Amino acid sequence: MSSYLGTELKHSKYRLLGLVGQGQFGRVFCAVHRRTGKLVALKSLERQRFPTHKFLRELRILLSLQHPNIVTCQALEQTASGRCLVMDYCEGGTLRSLMMEDVYLNRSQSLKLVADILAGLEHAHQRGVVHCDIKPENILLSVTPTGWIARISDFGIARLSQELNEQDAGNTGSPAYMAPERFYGQYSLTSDLYAVGILLFELLAGYRPFSGTPTELMSAHLNRPVQIPDTIPAIWHSFLLTALQKLSARRFRSAKEMLAALQLIATTEGSGSWLDRQMSDHPLLQPISVFTLPLRSQHQEFLEAPLTKLAAQPVQLQAATPSTYLYGVAESQISLRIFEPDATAGLVLKSTPILADFPVAKPQTVTTHPPIQAVFPRSQGCFVMTQRSIGLIPSLASTDQTPLKSDFQPILEFAPNLQNISVAIEPAGRWMAILTVDPTTDPATAMGTLQFQALPGDGSRFWLAPHPIKIPLKGYQISSLQLLVLDNSHVAVIAESIPPASQTAQDKATPGTIVKVFTRRGTAVGTLNLPVLGSKFVLTLIPDQLMAVDRQNLNSVLLIDLKPYRISRLGVEIVPDELVATPWGYLFSNQQGTIVALDREGRHLGKLQTDLPITALTWVSPHSLLIATWHASQGHLHTVDLRESGLDLLF
Ligand SMILES: Nc1ncnc2c1ncn2[C@@H]1O[C@H](COP(=O)(O)OP(=O)(O)OP(=O)(O)O)[C@@H](O)[C@H]1O
């Protein structure tokens, strides 16, 4: 179906970017408008299931609802096999997906989301439209630098599906959120407000007031009084009890009235910071269950200088034994250690260190060398970037047991007048991309130059952009520029955007991050304007996924999926200095010696703590971590076996 729709849309205004989800009536795709570059959601609706007259009636309703808290429908696209609704794209996923993570949303943000829903409902109710299926799955999220905006989706479609279901099987809606009268087939605008009451209860308590089978739920909604737990502050009790009245007439009379009551209590309680647009002092996301375990090293090696970077590379040294090279950087020196798997002891250091530290560049003393800025271990060896050049320390894998060579072969010397040089190397080490900023004093005319170059080995077989590509950098924060290789044919230029100066304080444009993607042949693929401020972008081991520090919410990390486009936040409890992707999830560390481990779904696996400041960390096998520490002129390289660390990992 995805390729069907792709083919059918070949000559339309939209280009499909990927499947986002599947609803009962069809699939939802992320697509981009070919001319404007605007992202949209295309919701395909099967023709047989939506007879034309009903569909047009619902479409009229949908088109009449234009509000920032409603997922608006912009147009209808006809395709050979059916129709697609063209809707605003919400990159933050659903409220359900956010509620399923191992985090508590801060109170102010939870209340803000409920206030958003009420504002959207007020708009719809004023136009005589009742939603009938308010639940976290139908609340989509737009991401903002400091949190989210809730937007109600499925207006009209929810009611239409109810009608169709009634004809089919008589089973409608989502019983967990259904007001008592809905079980008798009646509904009014207060049925939506009852559902919002359940949703607020769930956000504040972490569970819903009633659970069980559909029959048990029906009986509970109709007869059982609501029990409010002590964990919900008393100030909210009468609000919740009013929203969850069994008799429709005893509830809030309108969304507007309910919203006003919510704002009043939030202000009284001191959790209404969203009302005056201030940032909350509390972390946006608070992990639910974080336990701390002492960091136990399997092996410790004494270091003479602090290692600021560690990079591992699997190698095949001897016929059947896969080993791992570990490169360590201390200022302008790079060292190499070799690890080999051992049947009983896991991964062990073959000898310590095999290659003594050696200067990277020629000059006289180590201290005068330009410090190493980045290392890229690849099959030919380790590419090393300094301020002045990029070069290769050739691989020793092929030379087997011969002593390790320490020659540094320069590949490219940078012109002295260039600033902000970024280099990125393809995973297979066949080509590199270099981004430089042309010297200028005027930010309005700043230009970047992106070049591609084949690397020693079989790189010259690749067709690379023959000429430098000029990138206008107006509106880019140049000091934040980053270059990443996404896969063997794409690179991304990433930078913070400078919002244009605005006239009024209210009208203040929000800052964001620009991600511009190019092919290795130099073709611009597209630009994403991320509504978040990220820094330290790294690739994860999931294709087309990036992660970054969330600069405006320091205890959270951003996960950015490019295909389909999606932004999620992980609550990590620490302000991470290092972000490391592993085959099983993510590791974050800070200089205070804390390491937080999360799985690929963002679930917290635990926290390791050492008293020593961590200067670098990496993994050398899925369960072996290498951690460099440094304190009071003393440092160690620790080998940690995660299977014995006490973390909740399944290997
Ligand atoms: N406008 C949108 N922007 C981004 N993602 C969307 C959008 N609309 C839907 N989605 C995604 O697609 C998924 C399917 O959405 P859809 O509304 O078709 O079904 P549903 O609400 O999950 O189920 P149902 O059809 O039973 O109501 C959602 O879970 C959501 O993740």
PDB file of C-alpha atoms in Angstrom, residues 224-409:
ATOM      1  CA  ARG A 224     -18.880   3.323  40.824  1.00  0.00           C
ATOM      2  CA  PRO A 225     -17.837   6.534  42.650  1.00  0.00           C
ATOM      3  CA  VAL A 226     -14.441   7.946  41.638  1.00  0.00           C
ATOM      4  CA  GLN A 227     -11.707   7.343  44.244  1.00  0.00           C
ATOM      5  CA  ILE A 228      -9.056  10.048  44.062  1.00  0.00           C
ATOM      6  CA  PRO A 229      -5.668   8.944  45.442  1.00  0.00           C
ATOM      7  CA  ASP A 230      -3.688  11.024  47.938  1.00  0.00           C
ATOM      8  CA  THR A 231      -0.936  11.427  45.357  1.00  0.00           C
ATOM      9  CA  ILE A 232      -3.184  13.940  43.579  1.00  0.00           C
ATOM     10  CA  PRO A 233      -3.060  17.195  45.586  1.00  0.00           C
ATOM     11  CA  ALA A 234      -6.346  18.010  47.376  1.00  0.00           C
ATOM     12  CA  ILE A 235      -6.697  21.246  45.422  1.00  0.00           C
ATOM     13  CA  TRP A 236      -7.565  19.147  42.327  1.00  0.00           C
ATOM     14  CA  HIS A 237     -10.129  16.842  43.933  1.00  0.00           C
ATOM     15  CA  SER A 238     -13.286  18.897  43.468  1.00  0.00           C
ATOM     16  CA  PHE A 239     -12.244  19.790  39.900  1.00  0.00           C
ATOM     17  CA  LEU A 240     -11.882  16.106  39.020  1.00  0.00           C
ATOM     18  CA  LEU A 241     -15.108  15.144  40.802  1.00  0.00           C
ATOM     19  CA  THR A 242     -17.021  17.807  38.840  1.00  0.00           C
ATOM     20  CA  ALA A 243     -15.544  16.686  35.527  1.00  0.00           C
ATOM     21  CA  LEU A 244     -16.372  13.046  36.315  1.00  0.00           C
ATOM     22  CA  GLN A 245     -19.975  13.474  37.474  1.00  0.00           C
ATOM     23  CA  LYS A 246     -22.214  10.606  36.349  1.00  0.00           C
ATOM     24  CA  LEU A 247     -24.978  13.036  35.369  1.00  0.00           C
ATOM     25  CA  SER A 248     -24.067  15.138  32.408  1.00  0.00           C
ATOM     26  CA  ALA A 249     -25.870  18.233  33.796  1.00  0.00           C
ATOM     27  CA  ARG A 250     -23.670  18.265  36.932  1.00  0.00           C
ATOM     28  CA  ARG A 251     -20.372  18.512  35.043  1.00  0.00           C
ATOM     29  CA  PHE A 252     -18.685  21.674  33.796  1.00  0.00           C
ATOM     30  CA  ARG A 253     -21.112  23.269  31.363  1.00  0.00           C
ATOM     31  CA  SER A 254     -18.573  24.091  28.710  1.00  0.00           C
ATOM     32  CA  ALA A 255     -14.933  23.582  27.805  1.00  0.00           C
ATOM     33  CA  LYS A 256     -14.438  27.295  28.437  1.00  0.00           C
ATOM     34  CA  GLU A 257     -15.739  26.982  32.008  1.00  0.00           C
ATOM     35  CA  MET A 258     -13.578  23.909  32.654  1.00  0.00           C
ATOM     36  CA  LEU A 259     -10.508  25.662  31.211  1.00  0.00           C
ATOM     37  CA  ALA A 260     -11.046  28.728  33.419  1.00  0.00           C
ATOM     38  CA  ALA A 261     -11.329  26.474  36.522  1.00  0.00           C
ATOM     39  CA  LEU A 262      -8.165  24.589  35.510  1.00  0.00           C
ATOM     40  CA  GLN A 263      -6.193  27.800  35.039  1.00  0.00           C
ATOM     41  CA  LEU A 264      -7.399  29.204  38.373  1.00  0.00           C
ATOM     42  CA  ILE A 265      -6.325  26.107  40.323  1.00  0.00           C
ATOM     43  CA  ALA A 266      -3.018  25.883  38.476  1.00  0.00           C
ATOM     44  CA  THR A 267      -2.258  29.517  39.324  1.00  0.00           C
ATOM     45  CA  THR A 268      -3.246  29.032  42.984  1.00  0.00           C
ATOM     46  CA  GLU A 269      -1.143  25.905  43.215  1.00  0.00           C
ATOM     47  CA  GLY A 270       1.850  27.535  41.508  1.00  0.00           C
ATOM     48  CA  SER A 271       1.896  25.103  38.589  1.00  0.00           C
ATOM     49  CA  GLY A 272       0.503  27.537  36.048  1.00  0.00           C
ATOM     50  CA  SER A 273       3.842  28.689  34.708  1.00  0.00           C
ATOM     51  CA  TRP A 274       2.723  27.998  31.126  1.00  0.00           C
ATOM     52  CA  LEU A 275       0.100  30.725  31.515  1.00  0.00           C
ATOM     53  CA  ASP A 276       2.648  33.525  31.538  1.00  0.00           C
ATOM     54  CA  ARG A 277       4.894  31.673  29.099  1.00  0.00           C
ATOM     55  CA  GLN A 278       7.693  31.271  31.628  1.00  0.00           C
ATOM     56  CA  MET A 279       9.827  28.215  31.606  1.00  0.00           C
ATOM     57  CA  SER A 280       9.192  25.935  34.528  1.00  0.00           C
ATOM     58  CA  ASP A 281      12.016  25.507  37.026  1.00  0.00           C
ATOM     59  CA  HIS A 282      11.328  21.804  37.164  1.00  0.00           C
ATOM     60  CA  PRO A 283      12.731  19.386  34.614  1.00  0.00           C
ATOM     61  CA  LEU A 284      10.283  18.777  31.797  1.00  0.00           C
ATOM     62  CA  LEU A 285      10.633  15.016  32.208  1.00  0.00           C
ATOM     63  CA  GLN A 286      11.407  13.141  35.385  1.00  0.00           C
ATOM     64  CA  PRO A 287      12.416   9.472  35.066  1.00  0.00           C
ATOM     65  CA  ILE A 288      10.098   7.128  36.983  1.00  0.00           C
ATOM     66  CA  SER A 289      12.373   4.525  38.523  1.00  0.00           C
ATOM     67  CA  VAL A 290      16.036   5.231  38.646  1.00  0.00           C
ATOM     68  CA  PHE A 291      18.240   3.187  40.902  1.00  0.00           C
ATOM     69  CA  THR A 292      21.955   3.815  41.298  1.00  0.00           C
ATOM     70  CA  LEU A 293      24.591   1.111  41.251  1.00  0.00           C
ATOM     71  CA  PRO A 294      28.280   1.553  42.006  1.00  0.00           C
ATOM     72  CA  LEU A 295      30.456   1.310  38.923  1.00  0.00           C
ATOM     73  CA  ARG A 296      32.541  -1.856  39.252  1.00  0.00           C
ATOM     74  CA  SER A 297      35.447  -2.213  36.871  1.00  0.00           C
ATOM     75  CA  GLN A 298      36.564  -5.593  35.673  1.00  0.00           C
ATOM     76  CA  HIS A 299      39.974  -4.173  34.889  1.00  0.00           C
ATOM     77  CA  GLN A 300      41.678  -0.816  35.509  1.00  0.00           C
ATOM     78  CA  GLU A 301      44.600   0.664  33.692  1.00  0.00           C
ATOM     79  CA  PHE A 302      46.543   3.648  34.977  1.00  0.00           C
ATOM     80  CA  LEU A 303      46.599   6.641  32.620  1.00  0.00           C
ATOM     81  CA  GLU A 304      49.288   9.301  32.341  1.00  0.00           C
ATOM     82  CA  ALA A 305      47.083  11.946  30.762  1.00  0.00           C
ATOM     83  CA  PRO A 306      43.314  12.487  30.650  1.00  0.00           C
ATOM     84  CA  LEU A 307      41.669  10.819  27.672  1.00  0.00           C
ATOM     85  CA  THR A 308      39.113  13.165  26.145  1.00  0.00           C
ATOM     86  CA  LYS A 309      37.951  10.845  23.386  1.00  0.00           C
ATOM     87  CA  LEU A 310      37.618   7.092  23.088  1.00  0.00           C
ATOM     88  CA  ALA A 311      36.681   5.403  19.821  1.00  0.00           C
ATOM     89  CA  ALA A 312      36.411   1.673  19.177  1.00  0.00           C
ATOM     90  CA  GLN A 313      36.703  -0.227  15.917  1.00  0.00           C
ATOM     91  CA  PRO A 314      36.090  -3.951  15.437  1.00  0.00           C
ATOM     92  CA  VAL A 315      38.932  -5.594  13.477  1.00  0.00           C
ATOM     93  CA  GLN A 316      39.812  -9.056  12.245  1.00  0.00           C
ATOM     94  CA  LEU A 317      43.416  -9.437  13.320  1.00  0.00           C
ATOM     95  CA  GLN A 318      43.830 -13.182  13.101  1.00  0.00           C
ATOM     96  CA  ALA A 319      41.759 -15.520  11.000  1.00  0.00           C
ATOM     97  CA  ALA A 320      38.854 -16.334  13.301  1.00  0.00           C
ATOM     98  CA  THR A 321      39.292 -13.956  16.240  1.00  0.00           C
ATOM     99  CA  PRO A 322      37.411 -10.699  16.046  1.00  0.00           C
ATOM    100  CA  SER A 323      39.244  -8.075  18.089  1.00  0.00           C
ATOM    101  CA  THR A 324      38.599  -4.439  18.862  1.00  0.00           C
ATOM    102  CA  TYR A 325      40.951  -1.503  18.468  1.00  0.00           C
ATOM    103  CA  LEU A 326      40.487   1.210  21.011  1.00  0.00           C
ATOM    104  CA  TYR A 327      41.807   4.646  20.135  1.00  0.00           C
ATOM    105  CA  GLY A 328      42.257   7.109  22.982  1.00  0.00           C
ATOM    106  CA  VAL A 329      42.947  10.802  22.554  1.00  0.00           C
ATOM    107  CA  ALA A 330      44.779  12.962  25.075  1.00  0.00           C
ATOM    108  CA  GLU A 331      45.194  16.494  23.705  1.00  0.00           C
ATOM    109  CA  SER A 332      47.505  15.995  20.720  1.00  0.00           C
ATOM    110  CA  GLN A 333      48.372  12.374  21.296  1.00  0.00           C
ATOM    111  CA  ILE A 334      46.588   9.282  20.208  1.00  0.00           C
ATOM    112  CA  SER A 335      47.074   5.814  21.623  1.00  0.00           C
ATOM    113  CA  LEU A 336      45.919   2.404  20.536  1.00  0.00           C
ATOM    114  CA  ARG A 337      44.976  -0.618  22.605  1.00  0.00           C
ATOM    115  CA  ILE A 338      43.815  -3.964  21.301  1.00  0.00           C
ATOM    116  CA  PHE A 339      41.107  -5.997  22.969  1.00  0.00           C
ATOM    117  CA  GLU A 340      40.473  -9.640  22.268  1.00  0.00           C
ATOM    118  CA  PRO A 341      37.520 -11.731  23.362  1.00  0.00           C
ATOM    119  CA  ASP A 342      38.269 -14.368  25.944  1.00  0.00           C
ATOM    120  CA  ALA A 343      35.954 -17.294  26.494  1.00  0.00           C
ATOM    121  CA  THR A 344      36.019 -16.993  30.276  1.00  0.00           C
ATOM    122  CA  ALA A 345      36.850 -13.365  31.015  1.00  0.00           C
ATOM    123  CA  GLY A 346      34.870 -11.584  28.261  1.00  0.00           C
ATOM    124  CA  LEU A 347      36.819  -8.910  26.491  1.00  0.00           C
ATOM    125  CA  VAL A 348      40.431  -8.554  27.610  1.00  0.00           C
ATOM    126  CA  LEU A 349      43.220  -6.185  26.838  1.00  0.00           C
ATOM    127  CA  LYS A 350      45.809  -8.051  24.819  1.00  0.00           C
ATOM    128  CA  SER A 351      48.659  -5.998  26.183  1.00  0.00           C
ATOM    129  CA  THR A 352      48.888  -2.601  27.790  1.00  0.00           C
ATOM    130  CA  PRO A 353      49.326  -0.457  25.777  1.00  0.00           C
ATOM    131  CA  ILE A 354      50.443  -2.095  22.566  1.00  0.00           C
ATOM    132  CA  LEU A 355      51.252   1.168  20.924  1.00  0.00           C
ATOM    133  CA  ALA A 356      52.856   3.831  23.055  1.00  0.00           C
ATOM    134  CA  ASP A 357      51.396   7.285  22.704  1.00  0.00           C
ATOM    135  CA  PHE A 358      52.902   9.108  19.793  1.00  0.00           C
ATOM    136  CA  PRO A 359      52.671  12.611  18.411  1.00  0.00           C
ATOM    137  CA  VAL A 360      50.281  13.011  15.550  1.00  0.00           C
ATOM    138  CA  ALA A 361      52.040  15.742  13.656  1.00  0.00           C
ATOM    139  CA  LYS A 362      55.738  16.224  12.996  1.00  0.00           C
ATOM    140  CA  PRO A 363      56.698  19.279  15.098  1.00  0.00           C
ATOM    141  CA  GLN A 364      59.107  19.293  17.986  1.00  0.00           C
ATOM    142  CA  THR A 365      57.156  19.071  21.155  1.00  0.00           C
ATOM    143  CA  VAL A 366      53.841  17.482  21.845  1.00  0.00           C
ATOM    144  CA  THR A 367      52.402  20.578  23.496  1.00  0.00           C
ATOM    145  CA  THR A 368      52.745  22.710  20.382  1.00  0.00           C
ATOM    146  CA  HIS A 369      50.785  20.353  18.171  1.00  0.00           C
ATOM    147  CA  PRO A 370      47.288  21.331  17.320  1.00  0.00           C
ATOM    148  CA  PRO A 371      45.057  19.268  19.568  1.00  0.00           C
ATOM    149  CA  ILE A 372      43.091  16.434  18.051  1.00  0.00           C
ATOM    150  CA  GLN A 373      39.507  17.459  17.389  1.00  0.00           C
ATOM    151  CA  ALA A 374      37.990  14.256  16.083  1.00  0.00           C
ATOM    152  CA  VAL A 375      38.910  10.646  15.373  1.00  0.00           C
ATOM    153  CA  PHE A 376      37.174   8.350  12.897  1.00  0.00           C
ATOM    154  CA  PRO A 377      38.242   4.711  13.128  1.00  0.00           C
ATOM    155  CA  ARG A 378      37.629   2.985   9.799  1.00  0.00           C
ATOM    156  CA  SER A 379      38.888  -0.188   8.100  1.00  0.00           C
ATOM    157  CA  GLN A 380      41.992   1.536   6.627  1.00  0.00           C
ATOM    158  CA  GLY A 381      43.000   2.828  10.060  1.00  0.00           C
ATOM    159  CA  CYS A 382      42.142   5.838  12.153  1.00  0.00           C
ATOM    160  CA  PHE A 383      41.434   9.163  10.484  1.00  0.00           C
ATOM    161  CA  VAL A 384      42.501  12.005  12.758  1.00  0.00           C
ATOM    162  CA  MET A 385      41.409  15.604  12.474  1.00  0.00           C
ATOM    163  CA  THR A 386      43.332  18.476  14.024  1.00  0.00           C
ATOM    164  CA  GLN A 387      42.812  22.209  13.571  1.00  0.00           C
ATOM    165  CA  ARG A 388      45.263  22.208  10.680  1.00  0.00           C
ATOM    166  CA  SER A 389      44.743  18.984   8.805  1.00  0.00           C
ATOM    167  CA  ILE A 390      43.135  15.607   8.462  1.00  0.00           C
ATOM    168  CA  GLY A 391      45.250  12.507   8.132  1.00  0.00           C
ATOM    169  CA  LEU A 392      45.301   8.768   8.517  1.00  0.00           C
ATOM    170  CA  ILE A 393      47.121   6.477  10.882  1.00  0.00           C
ATOM    171  CA  PRO A 394      47.107   3.355   8.718  1.00  0.00           C
ATOM    172  CA  SER A 395      45.489   0.200   9.924  1.00  0.00           C
ATOM    173  CA  LEU A 396      47.676  -2.544  11.218  1.00  0.00           C
ATOM    174  CA  ALA A 397      45.191  -5.331  10.853  1.00  0.00           C
ATOM    175  CA  SER A 398      46.697  -6.575   7.641  1.00  0.00           C
ATOM    176  CA  THR A 399      50.248  -6.469   8.996  1.00  0.00           C
ATOM    177  CA  ASP A 400      49.210  -8.833  11.746  1.00  0.00           C
ATOM    178  CA  GLN A 401      51.925  -9.185  14.388  1.00  0.00           C
ATOM    179  CA  THR A 402      54.407  -6.656  13.050  1.00  0.00           C
ATOM    180  CA  PRO A 403      55.112  -3.719  15.342  1.00  0.00           C
ATOM    181  CA  LEU A 404      52.575  -0.989  14.988  1.00  0.00           C
ATOM    182  CA  LYS A 405      53.452   1.860  12.741  1.00  0.00           C
ATOM    183  CA  SER A 406      53.047   5.353  14.049  1.00  0.00           C
ATOM    184  CA  ASP A 407      53.144   7.352  10.875  1.00  0.00           C
ATOM    185  CA  PHE A 408      50.542   9.969  10.339  1.00  0.00           C
ATOM    186  CA  GLN A 409      49.783  10.434   6.667  1.00  0.00           C
TER     187      GLN A 409
END
